[in-house]
Short mmCIF file of C-alpha atoms and ligand atoms in Angstrom, two decimals:
data_model
loop_
_atom_site.label_atom_id
_atom_site.label_comp_id
_atom_site.label_asym_id
_atom_site.label_seq_id
_atom_site.Cartn_x
_atom_site.Cartn_y
_atom_site.Cartn_z
CA UNK H 121 77.64 47.99 -20.11
CA UNK H 122 76.57 48.69 -23.67
CA UNK H 123 78.58 45.63 -24.80
CA UNK H 124 76.85 43.48 -22.17
CA UNK H 125 73.43 44.70 -23.31
CA UNK H 126 74.34 43.87 -26.91
CA UNK H 127 75.62 40.45 -25.89
CA UNK H 128 72.40 39.83 -23.94
CA UNK H 129 70.36 40.86 -26.97
CA UNK H 130 72.15 38.44 -29.29
CA UNK H 131 71.92 35.58 -26.77
CA UNK H 132 68.16 36.25 -26.59
CA UNK H 133 67.99 36.20 -30.40
CA UNK H 134 69.83 32.88 -30.40
CA UNK H 135 67.50 31.31 -27.83
CA UNK H 136 64.43 32.63 -29.66
CA UNK H 137 65.68 31.13 -32.95
CA UNK H 138 66.29 27.73 -31.36
CA UNK H 139 63.15 27.64 -29.23
CA UNK H 140 60.69 29.09 -31.77
CA UNK H 141 60.14 25.76 -33.53
CA UNK H 142 59.38 24.20 -30.12
CA UNK H 143 56.87 26.96 -29.43
CA UNK H 144 55.18 26.07 -32.70
CA UNK H 145 54.64 22.52 -31.43
CA UNK H 146 52.33 23.97 -28.79
CA UNK H 147 50.10 25.72 -31.30
CA UNK H 148 50.14 23.08 -34.05
CA UNK H 149 47.37 20.47 -33.93
CA UNK H 150 48.64 17.33 -32.20
CA UNK H 151 49.23 14.55 -34.75
CA UNK H 152 48.53 10.92 -33.97
CA UNK H 153 51.31 10.10 -31.61
CA UNK H 154 52.47 7.89 -28.83
CA UNK H 155 52.05 10.06 -25.78
CA UNK H 156 54.42 12.18 -23.73
CA UNK H 157 57.75 10.55 -24.69
CA UNK H 158 56.80 10.54 -28.35
CA UNK H 159 56.24 14.30 -28.09
CA UNK H 160 59.57 14.69 -26.29
CA UNK H 161 61.29 12.83 -29.15
CA UNK H 162 59.64 15.18 -31.66
CA UNK H 163 60.80 18.14 -29.56
CA UNK H 164 64.40 16.86 -29.75
CA UNK H 165 64.09 16.59 -33.53
CA UNK H 166 62.74 20.11 -34.02
CA UNK H 167 65.15 21.73 -31.54
CA UNK H 168 68.12 19.90 -33.11
CA UNK H 169 67.14 21.01 -36.60
CA UNK H 170 66.74 24.62 -35.48
CA UNK H 171 70.15 24.50 -33.75
CA UNK H 172 71.64 23.14 -36.95
CA UNK H 173 70.20 26.07 -38.91
CA UNK H 174 71.65 28.55 -36.40
CA UNK H 175 75.10 26.90 -36.74
CA UNK H 176 75.24 28.31 -40.28
CA UNK H 177 74.48 31.81 -39.01
CA UNK H 178 77.17 31.61 -36.32
CA UNK H 179 80.05 31.25 -38.79
CA UNK H 180 78.64 33.68 -41.37
CA UNK H 181 80.78 36.49 -39.83
CA UNK H 182 77.92 38.94 -39.25
CA UNK H 183 79.86 41.88 -37.83
CA UNK H 184 77.11 43.32 -35.66
CA UNK H 185 76.18 40.03 -34.06
CA UNK H 186 79.77 38.94 -33.39
CA UNK H 187 81.09 42.33 -32.22
CA UNK H 188 80.02 42.09 -28.53
CA UNK H 189 81.70 38.68 -28.10
CA UNK H 190 84.62 38.63 -30.54
CA UNK H 191 84.47 36.30 -33.49
CA UNK H 192 86.80 33.74 -31.87
CA UNK H 193 84.33 33.30 -29.02
CA UNK H 194 81.49 32.86 -31.54
CA UNK H 195 83.50 30.17 -33.39
CA UNK H 196 84.13 28.37 -30.08
CA UNK H 197 80.41 28.61 -29.33
CA UNK H 198 79.71 27.10 -32.78
CA UNK H 199 82.16 24.29 -32.02
CA UNK H 200 80.83 23.34 -28.58
CA UNK H 201 77.21 23.79 -29.57
CA UNK H 202 77.77 21.19 -32.28
CA UNK H 203 78.23 18.55 -29.55
CA UNK H 204 74.99 19.63 -27.87
CA UNK H 205 73.06 19.57 -31.11
CA UNK H 206 74.35 16.09 -32.02
CA UNK H 207 73.30 14.84 -28.57
CA UNK H 208 69.84 16.40 -29.04
CA UNK H 209 69.44 14.92 -32.53
CA UNK H 210 70.67 11.46 -31.51
CA UNK H 211 68.14 11.56 -28.67
CA UNK H 212 65.36 11.94 -31.27
CA UNK H 213 65.54 8.38 -32.74
CA UNK H 214 66.84 6.86 -29.48
CA UNK H 215 63.73 7.92 -27.53
CA UNK H 216 61.46 6.77 -30.37
CA UNK H 217 63.08 3.33 -30.43
CA UNK H 218 63.00 3.05 -26.65
CA UNK H 219 59.25 3.68 -26.53
CA UNK H 220 58.59 1.43 -29.54
CA UNK H 221 61.46 -0.96 -30.42
CA UNK H 222 59.72 -1.89 -33.69
CA UNK H 223 60.75 1.51 -35.01
CA UNK H 224 64.28 0.13 -35.33
CA UNK H 225 63.24 -0.94 -38.82
CA UNK H 226 63.44 2.70 -39.89
CA UNK H 227 67.20 2.53 -39.47
CA UNK H 228 67.40 -0.07 -42.24
CA UNK H 229 67.45 1.75 -45.60
CA UNK H 230 66.14 -1.37 -47.36
CA UNK H 231 62.94 -1.39 -45.29
CA UNK H 232 62.49 2.27 -44.42
CA UNK H 233 60.69 4.82 -46.58
CA UNK H 234 63.03 7.35 -48.18
CA UNK H 235 62.07 10.20 -45.82
CA UNK H 236 63.14 8.06 -42.84
CA UNK H 237 66.42 7.14 -44.53
CA UNK H 238 66.97 10.87 -45.16
CA UNK H 239 66.80 11.38 -41.37
CA UNK H 240 69.37 8.61 -40.77
CA UNK H 241 71.67 10.00 -43.46
CA UNK H 242 71.38 13.48 -41.95
CA UNK H 243 72.51 12.11 -38.59
CA UNK H 244 75.35 10.15 -40.22
CA UNK H 245 76.56 13.30 -42.04
CA UNK H 246 76.49 15.13 -38.74
CA UNK H 247 78.48 12.42 -36.97
CA UNK H 248 81.05 12.40 -39.81
CA UNK H 249 81.24 16.18 -39.48
CA UNK H 250 81.90 15.98 -35.75
CA UNK H 251 84.54 13.23 -36.08
CA UNK H 252 86.36 15.02 -38.93
CA UNK H 253 86.34 18.29 -36.96
CA UNK H 254 87.14 17.12 -33.43
CA UNK H 255 89.91 14.74 -34.60
CA UNK H 256 91.02 16.69 -37.69
CA UNK H 257 94.62 17.02 -36.51
CA UNK H 258 94.85 13.37 -35.34
CA UNK H 259 93.39 12.17 -38.65
CA UNK H 260 95.93 14.32 -40.52
CA UNK H 261 93.25 16.15 -42.52
CA UNK H 262 94.74 19.39 -43.98
CA UNK H 263 92.82 22.48 -42.91
CA UNK H 264 91.88 23.65 -46.43
CA UNK H 265 90.50 20.23 -47.44
CA UNK H 266 88.67 19.96 -44.13
CA UNK H 267 86.85 23.24 -44.77
CA UNK H 268 85.42 21.95 -48.06
CA UNK H 269 84.39 18.63 -46.50
CA UNK H 270 82.91 20.51 -43.53
CA UNK H 271 80.74 22.64 -45.81
CA UNK H 272 79.52 19.65 -47.87
CA UNK H 273 78.66 17.59 -44.76
CA UNK H 274 76.94 20.55 -43.08
CA UNK H 275 74.77 21.32 -46.12
CA UNK H 276 73.98 17.60 -46.56
CA UNK H 277 73.01 17.18 -42.88
CA UNK H 278 70.77 20.25 -42.99
CA UNK H 279 69.09 19.45 -46.32
CA UNK H 280 68.43 15.80 -45.46
CA UNK H 281 67.18 16.66 -41.97
CA UNK H 282 64.93 19.32 -43.40
CA UNK H 283 63.50 16.96 -46.01
CA UNK H 284 62.93 14.30 -43.29
CA UNK H 285 60.93 16.75 -41.16
CA UNK H 286 59.03 18.23 -44.12
CA UNK H 287 58.08 14.94 -45.80
CA UNK H 288 56.94 13.22 -42.61
CA UNK H 289 54.93 16.25 -41.61
CA UNK H 290 54.27 15.40 -37.92
CA UNK H 291 53.64 18.71 -36.21
CA UNK H 292 54.85 20.45 -39.35
CA UNK H 293 51.92 19.94 -41.70
CA UNK H 294 49.93 23.08 -40.92
CA UNK H 295 50.42 26.12 -43.19
CA UNK H 296 51.77 28.38 -40.43
CA UNK H 297 54.41 25.84 -39.36
CA UNK H 298 55.32 25.17 -42.99
CA UNK H 299 55.82 28.88 -43.58
CA UNK H 300 58.10 29.20 -40.53
CA UNK H 301 60.20 26.21 -41.57
CA UNK H 302 60.31 27.40 -45.17
CA UNK H 303 61.69 30.72 -43.87
CA UNK H 304 64.29 28.91 -41.74
CA UNK H 305 65.33 26.83 -44.77
CA UNK H 306 65.53 29.90 -47.01
CA UNK H 307 67.62 31.75 -44.39
CA UNK H 308 70.17 28.93 -44.38
CA UNK H 309 70.31 28.99 -48.20
CA UNK H 310 70.70 32.78 -48.13
CA UNK H 311 73.57 32.53 -45.64
CA UNK H 312 75.40 29.92 -47.72
CA UNK H 313 74.85 32.07 -50.83
CA UNK H 314 76.15 35.16 -49.03
CA UNK H 315 79.22 33.52 -47.53
CA UNK H 316 80.29 31.36 -50.48
CA UNK H 317 79.30 33.54 -53.47
CA UNK H 318 78.36 37.10 -52.58
CA UNK H 319 81.23 37.84 -50.22
CA UNK H 320 84.00 36.35 -52.47
CA UNK H 321 82.49 38.24 -55.40
CA UNK H 322 82.63 41.54 -53.49
CA UNK H 323 86.25 40.78 -52.45
CA UNK H 324 87.09 40.26 -56.13
CA UNK H 325 85.81 43.79 -56.83
CA UNK H 326 88.04 45.27 -54.10
CA UNK H 327 91.46 43.62 -54.49
CA UNK H 328 94.70 44.52 -52.73
CA UNK H 329 98.25 44.22 -54.09
CA UNK H 330 101.30 43.06 -52.14
CA UNK H 331 103.83 45.90 -52.11
CA UNK H 332 106.55 44.47 -49.88
CA UNK H 333 107.60 41.19 -48.28
CA UNK H 334 109.93 41.87 -45.35
CA UNK H 335 111.79 39.23 -43.41
CA UNK H 336 111.41 39.54 -39.63
CA UNK H 337 113.15 37.77 -36.76
CA UNK H 338 111.83 34.41 -35.56
CA UNK H 339 110.84 32.85 -38.94
CA UNK H 340 108.31 35.60 -39.57
CA UNK H 341 107.51 37.84 -42.50
CA UNK H 342 105.72 41.15 -42.82
CA UNK H 343 103.48 41.47 -45.85
CA UNK H 344 102.59 45.03 -46.81
CA UNK H 345 99.71 45.58 -49.21
CA UNK H 346 97.73 48.41 -50.71
CA UNK H 347 94.16 48.61 -52.00
CA UNK H 348 93.82 48.68 -55.80
CA UNK H 349 91.19 51.05 -57.17
CA UNK H 350 89.44 51.62 -53.83
CA UNK H 351 90.16 53.15 -50.44
CA UNK H 352 90.55 49.95 -48.42
CA UNK H 353 88.56 49.65 -45.20
CA UNK H 354 88.53 51.29 -41.80
CA UNK H 355 89.56 49.11 -38.86
CA UNK H 356 90.28 49.36 -35.17
CA UNK H 357 93.90 48.62 -34.20
CA UNK H 358 94.12 45.01 -32.98
CA UNK H 359 91.44 43.63 -35.30
CA UNK H 360 92.10 40.89 -37.84
CA UNK H 361 91.14 39.96 -41.40
CA UNK H 362 90.88 36.83 -43.52
CA UNK H 363 93.55 36.99 -46.24
CA UNK H 364 93.62 35.06 -49.53
CA UNK H 365 96.88 35.04 -51.47
CA UNK H 366 97.64 33.25 -54.72
CA UNK H 367 94.06 31.98 -55.13
CA UNK H 368 90.67 33.34 -56.09
CA UNK H 369 88.52 34.42 -53.12
CA UNK H 370 86.08 31.66 -54.18
CA UNK H 371 88.70 28.99 -53.46
CA UNK H 372 88.14 28.86 -49.66
CA UNK H 373 91.90 29.28 -49.11
CA UNK H 374 91.76 32.25 -46.74
CA UNK H 375 93.69 32.50 -43.46
CA UNK H 376 93.01 34.81 -40.50
CA UNK H 377 95.78 37.28 -39.58
CA UNK H 378 95.85 40.23 -37.22
CA UNK H 379 96.47 43.55 -38.90
CA UNK H 380 99.86 44.61 -37.52
CA UNK H 381 99.88 48.15 -38.91
CA UNK H 382 97.95 51.12 -37.59
CA UNK H 383 95.00 52.56 -39.52
CA UNK H 384 96.16 54.94 -42.27
CA UNK H 385 93.97 57.03 -44.59
CA UNK H 386 95.14 55.37 -47.84
CA UNK H 387 94.06 51.91 -46.66
CA UNK H 388 97.52 50.26 -46.65
CA UNK H 389 97.78 47.19 -44.42
CA UNK H 390 100.59 45.11 -42.93
CA UNK H 391 100.42 41.58 -41.57
CA UNK H 392 103.24 39.92 -39.66
CA UNK H 393 103.06 36.19 -40.20
CA UNK H 394 104.97 33.36 -38.57
CA UNK H 395 106.00 30.32 -40.60
CA UNK H 396 104.00 27.52 -39.07
CA UNK H 397 102.47 25.24 -41.68
CA UNK H 398 101.54 24.63 -45.30
CA UNK H 399 100.46 28.17 -46.16
CA UNK H 400 102.50 30.32 -43.80
CA UNK H 401 105.76 28.63 -44.94
CA UNK H 402 105.13 29.99 -48.44
CA UNK H 403 104.68 33.62 -47.36
CA UNK H 404 108.40 34.43 -47.79
CA UNK H 405 108.22 33.40 -51.46
CA UNK H 406 105.42 35.81 -52.31
CA UNK H 407 106.49 38.42 -54.87
CA UNK H 408 105.49 42.10 -54.66
CA UNK H 409 102.67 42.74 -57.15
CA UNK H 410 100.79 39.55 -56.19
CA UNK H 411 97.03 40.19 -55.81
CA UNK H 412 95.53 39.69 -52.35
CA UNK H 413 91.94 39.58 -51.13
CA UNK H 414 91.29 40.84 -47.63
CA UNK H 415 88.02 40.19 -45.85
CA UNK H 416 87.89 42.38 -42.78
CA UNK H 417 87.96 43.82 -40.28
CA UNK H 418 86.77 41.38 -37.64
CA UNK H 419 87.22 40.90 -33.93
CA UNK H 420 86.75 42.81 -30.70
CA UNK H 421 90.41 42.79 -29.58
CA UNK H 422 91.02 46.51 -29.78
CA UNK H 423 91.88 49.33 -27.42
CA UNK H 424 89.44 51.54 -29.31
CA UNK H 425 86.67 49.66 -27.49
CA UNK H 426 88.16 50.69 -24.13
CA UNK H 427 89.31 54.27 -24.62
CA UNK H 428 89.08 55.35 -20.99
CA UNK H 429 91.79 53.14 -19.49
CA UNK H 430 94.59 54.72 -17.45
CA UNK H 431 96.99 52.97 -19.84
CA UNK H 432 97.31 49.66 -21.67
CA UNK H 433 99.17 46.48 -20.77
CA UNK H 434 99.93 44.15 -23.67
CA UNK H 435 100.99 40.59 -22.90
CA UNK H 436 102.16 38.61 -25.92
CA UNK H 437 103.66 35.20 -26.55
CA UNK H 438 105.36 34.44 -29.87
CA UNK H 439 103.58 35.90 -32.89
CA UNK H 440 100.92 37.25 -30.49
CA UNK H 441 102.93 40.49 -30.80
CA UNK H 442 101.22 41.20 -34.18
CA UNK H 443 97.96 42.77 -32.88
CA UNK H 444 99.98 44.52 -30.14
CA UNK H 445 102.10 46.17 -32.85
CA UNK H 446 98.95 47.54 -34.45
CA UNK H 447 97.69 48.97 -31.16
CA UNK H 448 101.07 50.45 -30.14
CA UNK H 449 101.61 51.98 -33.59
CA UNK H 450 98.15 53.55 -33.40
CA UNK H 451 98.91 54.95 -29.92
CA UNK H 452 102.16 56.44 -31.26
CA UNK H 453 100.38 57.95 -34.30
CA UNK H 454 97.86 59.52 -31.93
CA UNK H 455 100.65 60.86 -29.66
CA UNK H 456 98.99 59.14 -26.72
CA UNK H 457 100.38 60.59 -23.43
CA UNK H 458 99.51 57.63 -21.15
CA UNK H 459 101.96 55.00 -19.83
CA UNK H 460 101.86 51.54 -21.41
CA UNK H 461 103.65 48.23 -20.89
CA UNK H 462 104.38 45.42 -23.32
CA UNK H 463 105.34 42.01 -21.90
CA UNK H 464 106.71 39.83 -24.70
CA UNK H 465 107.56 36.17 -24.07
CA UNK H 466 109.93 34.49 -26.51
CA UNK H 467 112.42 31.66 -26.65
CA UNK H 468 115.51 33.76 -27.35
CA UNK H 469 116.63 37.31 -28.01
CA UNK H 470 117.30 36.86 -31.71
CA UNK H 471 113.85 35.39 -32.44
CA UNK H 472 111.57 38.22 -31.30
CA UNK H 473 109.47 39.41 -34.28
CA UNK H 474 109.17 43.21 -34.50
CA UNK H 475 111.69 43.67 -31.65
CA UNK H 476 113.30 46.70 -33.31
CA UNK H 477 109.90 48.21 -34.06
CA UNK H 478 108.94 48.07 -30.37
CA UNK H 479 112.26 49.75 -29.54
CA UNK H 480 111.49 52.47 -32.12
CA UNK H 481 108.01 52.99 -30.65
CA UNK H 482 109.57 53.74 -27.26
CA UNK H 483 110.88 56.98 -28.76
CA UNK H 484 107.30 58.10 -29.44
CA UNK H 485 105.45 56.62 -26.47
CA UNK H 486 105.74 56.26 -22.71
CA UNK H 487 106.25 52.52 -23.20
CA UNK H 488 108.05 49.95 -21.06
CA UNK H 489 108.96 46.80 -22.97
CA UNK H 490 109.58 43.73 -20.80
CA UNK H 491 111.11 40.84 -22.76
CA UNK H 492 110.81 37.51 -20.97
CA UNK H 493 113.25 35.00 -22.46
CA UNK H 494 113.17 31.25 -22.04
CA UNK H 495 116.77 30.87 -23.21
CA UNK H 496 118.46 34.20 -22.37
CA UNK H 497 121.96 35.11 -23.58
CA UNK H 498 124.73 34.93 -20.95
CA UNK H 499 124.86 38.65 -20.31
CA UNK H 500 121.06 39.00 -20.03
CA UNK H 501 119.89 40.98 -16.99
CA UNK H 502 116.16 41.05 -17.88
CA UNK H 503 113.34 38.66 -17.05
CA UNK H 504 113.80 34.95 -17.77
CA UNK H 505 111.59 31.87 -18.03
CA UNK H 506 107.90 32.45 -18.58
CA UNK H 507 105.55 35.30 -17.74
CA UNK H 508 104.62 34.64 -14.12
CA UNK H 509 102.67 36.42 -11.44
CA UNK H 510 105.98 37.72 -10.02
CA UNK H 511 107.13 39.09 -13.38
CA UNK H 512 103.82 40.93 -13.81
CA UNK H 513 103.85 42.18 -10.23
CA UNK H 514 107.39 43.57 -10.61
CA UNK H 515 106.49 45.78 -13.57
CA UNK H 516 102.82 46.71 -13.24
CA UNK H 517 102.29 50.19 -11.77
CA UNK H 518 100.35 51.12 -8.62
CA UNK H 519 97.23 51.98 -10.61
CA UNK H 520 97.28 48.57 -12.31
CA UNK H 521 93.58 47.95 -11.77
CA UNK H 522 92.76 51.03 -13.87
CA UNK H 523 94.70 49.70 -16.88
CA UNK H 524 93.20 47.64 -19.69
CA UNK H 525 94.88 44.28 -20.46
CA UNK H 526 95.31 42.58 -23.84
CA UNK H 527 96.68 39.03 -23.98
CA UNK H 528 97.53 37.12 -27.15
CA UNK H 529 99.63 33.98 -27.50
CA UNK H 530 99.44 30.20 -27.09
CA UNK H 531 96.24 29.11 -25.32
CA UNK H 532 98.01 27.69 -22.18
CA UNK H 533 99.88 31.00 -21.81
CA UNK H 534 96.65 33.00 -22.09
CA UNK H 535 94.99 30.83 -19.44
CA UNK H 536 97.94 31.10 -17.04
CA UNK H 537 98.26 34.86 -17.44
CA UNK H 538 94.53 35.35 -16.89
CA UNK H 539 94.93 33.46 -13.60
CA UNK H 540 97.94 35.58 -12.55
CA UNK H 541 96.09 38.81 -13.29
CA UNK H 542 93.18 37.58 -11.22
CA UNK H 543 95.54 36.84 -8.32
CA UNK H 544 96.95 40.34 -8.66
CA UNK H 545 93.46 41.77 -8.20
CA UNK H 546 92.86 42.87 -11.81
CA UNK H 547 89.11 42.76 -12.51
CA UNK H 548 88.24 40.21 -15.25
CA UNK H 549 86.25 42.95 -16.97
CA UNK H 550 89.56 44.68 -17.80
CA UNK H 551 91.14 41.66 -19.48
CA UNK H 552 90.79 40.91 -23.23
CA UNK H 553 92.17 37.89 -25.03
CA UNK H 554 92.68 36.90 -28.67
CA UNK H 555 92.97 33.24 -29.63
CA UNK H 556 94.95 32.47 -32.79
CA UNK H 557 93.28 29.06 -32.95
CA UNK H 558 89.77 29.14 -34.38
CA UNK H 559 89.58 25.57 -35.60
C1 FAD K 1098 92.07 35.80 -35.09
C2 FAD K 1098 93.38 35.22 -35.56
C3 FAD K 1098 94.45 36.07 -35.81
C4 FAD K 1098 95.67 35.53 -36.22
N1 FAD K 1098 96.71 36.37 -36.43
C5 FAD K 1098 97.89 35.88 -36.82
C6 FAD K 1098 99.01 36.76 -37.07
O1 FAD K 1098 98.91 37.98 -36.97
N2 FAD K 1098 100.18 36.20 -37.44
C7 FAD K 1098 100.33 34.84 -37.58
O2 FAD K 1098 101.42 34.40 -37.93
N3 FAD K 1098 99.30 33.99 -37.36
C8 FAD K 1098 98.09 34.47 -36.99
N4 FAD K 1098 97.05 33.61 -36.79
C9 FAD K 1098 97.26 32.17 -36.97
C10 FAD K 1098 97.20 31.81 -38.46
O3 FAD K 1098 95.89 32.00 -38.97
C11 FAD K 1098 97.58 30.33 -38.68
O4 FAD K 1098 98.88 30.17 -38.18
C12 FAD K 1098 97.59 29.98 -40.12
O5 FAD K 1098 96.30 30.04 -40.66
C13 FAD K 1098 98.15 28.57 -40.26
O6 FAD K 1098 98.05 28.18 -41.61
P1 FAD K 1098 99.09 27.15 -42.27
O7 FAD K 1098 98.48 26.59 -43.50
O8 FAD K 1098 100.42 27.74 -42.42
O9 FAD K 1098 99.26 26.05 -41.17
P2 FAD K 1098 98.74 24.58 -41.11
O10 FAD K 1098 99.89 23.73 -40.66
O11 FAD K 1098 98.03 24.14 -42.32
O12 FAD K 1098 97.73 24.72 -39.96
C14 FAD K 1098 98.12 24.87 -38.64
C15 FAD K 1098 96.85 25.14 -37.84
O13 FAD K 1098 96.46 26.49 -38.09
C16 FAD K 1098 95.03 26.56 -38.19
N5 FAD K 1098 94.67 27.00 -39.54
C17 FAD K 1098 95.21 26.62 -40.72
N6 FAD K 1098 94.62 27.21 -41.74
C18 FAD K 1098 93.65 27.99 -41.20
C19 FAD K 1098 92.67 28.84 -41.76
N7 FAD K 1098 92.56 29.00 -43.07
N8 FAD K 1098 91.81 29.47 -40.91
C20 FAD K 1098 91.90 29.30 -39.58
N9 FAD K 1098 92.83 28.51 -38.99
C21 FAD K 1098 93.68 27.86 -39.80
C22 FAD K 1098 94.51 25.17 -37.96
O14 FAD K 1098 94.18 24.99 -36.59
C23 FAD K 1098 95.68 24.29 -38.31
O15 FAD K 1098 95.65 23.06 -37.68
C24 FAD K 1098 95.82 34.12 -36.39
C25 FAD K 1098 94.74 33.29 -36.17
C26 FAD K 1098 93.53 33.82 -35.76
C27 FAD K 1098 92.38 32.90 -35.54
#
């Protein structure tokens, strides 16, 4: 309930931030205009610009604002909102041209005054940003390069759009409106400063050092690291952090990984990482002693947020076992007396990361581990294929609707399992998911 109230509060803050500039239109003196549709077009412009400013705040990783939703949900919101804001901003010139076709001339940079061209360039930057983000994988743009381009296009779109609005001055010429927009502009600058300079600088002051690189089954590696000259940070089991290895924290080369270890007083951390692409394929070559920068913790995927459950059910696909390991290790450290289940879906028996660790944890916990294998060995008597409604039904206890559920794995698996749990009568309010795909 408290989480819902917090979520409601932050949604209200979001709506207020986006709608405030529209509210200002009502109090500002009406400039010479072209009637109702002209005002509507202005409204689209102001609302779009305000939404653009809020986009910067959404990915600034403010812990308090993202906590009720989970940061992955906030990133998805940022992504889908981008389409809405582009539609709103495109509507701004489209409506103006529809009510007065002569205004088409403003699209021609040779004829238009510079402040009009700034508006067109802002829109073009935004369209380039959308295309390079939505089709990044199809266009073969590497993730790290895309992040830099994304930042440049976003700042360009915002700055040009801001200048367009400011220089033209319709509805924005009065001192009070100018002050509000100046504050919005300064907030965006402050966020960029905080995210790109202040935070990397503070990470530089609190480095970690890799202490061990352990090979795991299924092309995975566990990286152990310890804080150097500080106590590390407190986290809730199941949360994740952005990790930079082999680069300065200013280099924008960080990757999100779930913390796989349980919280310990000396701040040591472990991450279990699957070889997947450019960066993760290099993890096995990292040497102990290498400096690491860890920005965390983030995320809401933790049993500590749901302490009153009758027990916990963890449902993992592939490397989705990493946050589950953190939560199970924490339960074992705390000598938790409740009954728990781990469903782990993998291709074959030899490729299950942390398999032996889950076996070890069974000695310390009332834990049932259900491996579901796509390609089982010949003598396999356990579950086969995928995690289905029947598999869940066979192993979940009578009091299943009093348990708390954590799902992490490929997106189609998460969606299917959510559906199965629903069919089994598990309330949606008891189901948590973690997406390993932010971008
Ligand atoms: C909250 C969260 C927790 C995660 N926990 C784990 C974990 O415990 N273990 C694990 O093995 N993997 C985890 N991942 C996935 C991991 O972040 C990606 O596999 C890794 O970043 C891929 O990088 P790459 O350069 O090897 O792959 P690439 O081939 O370059 O990229 C593959 C895809 O991974 C995504 N990706 C790449 N770089 C980044 C980045 N810097 N930030 C965000 N996404 C990126 C992009 O969608 C990209 O298309 C997690 C992801 C998230 C969002």
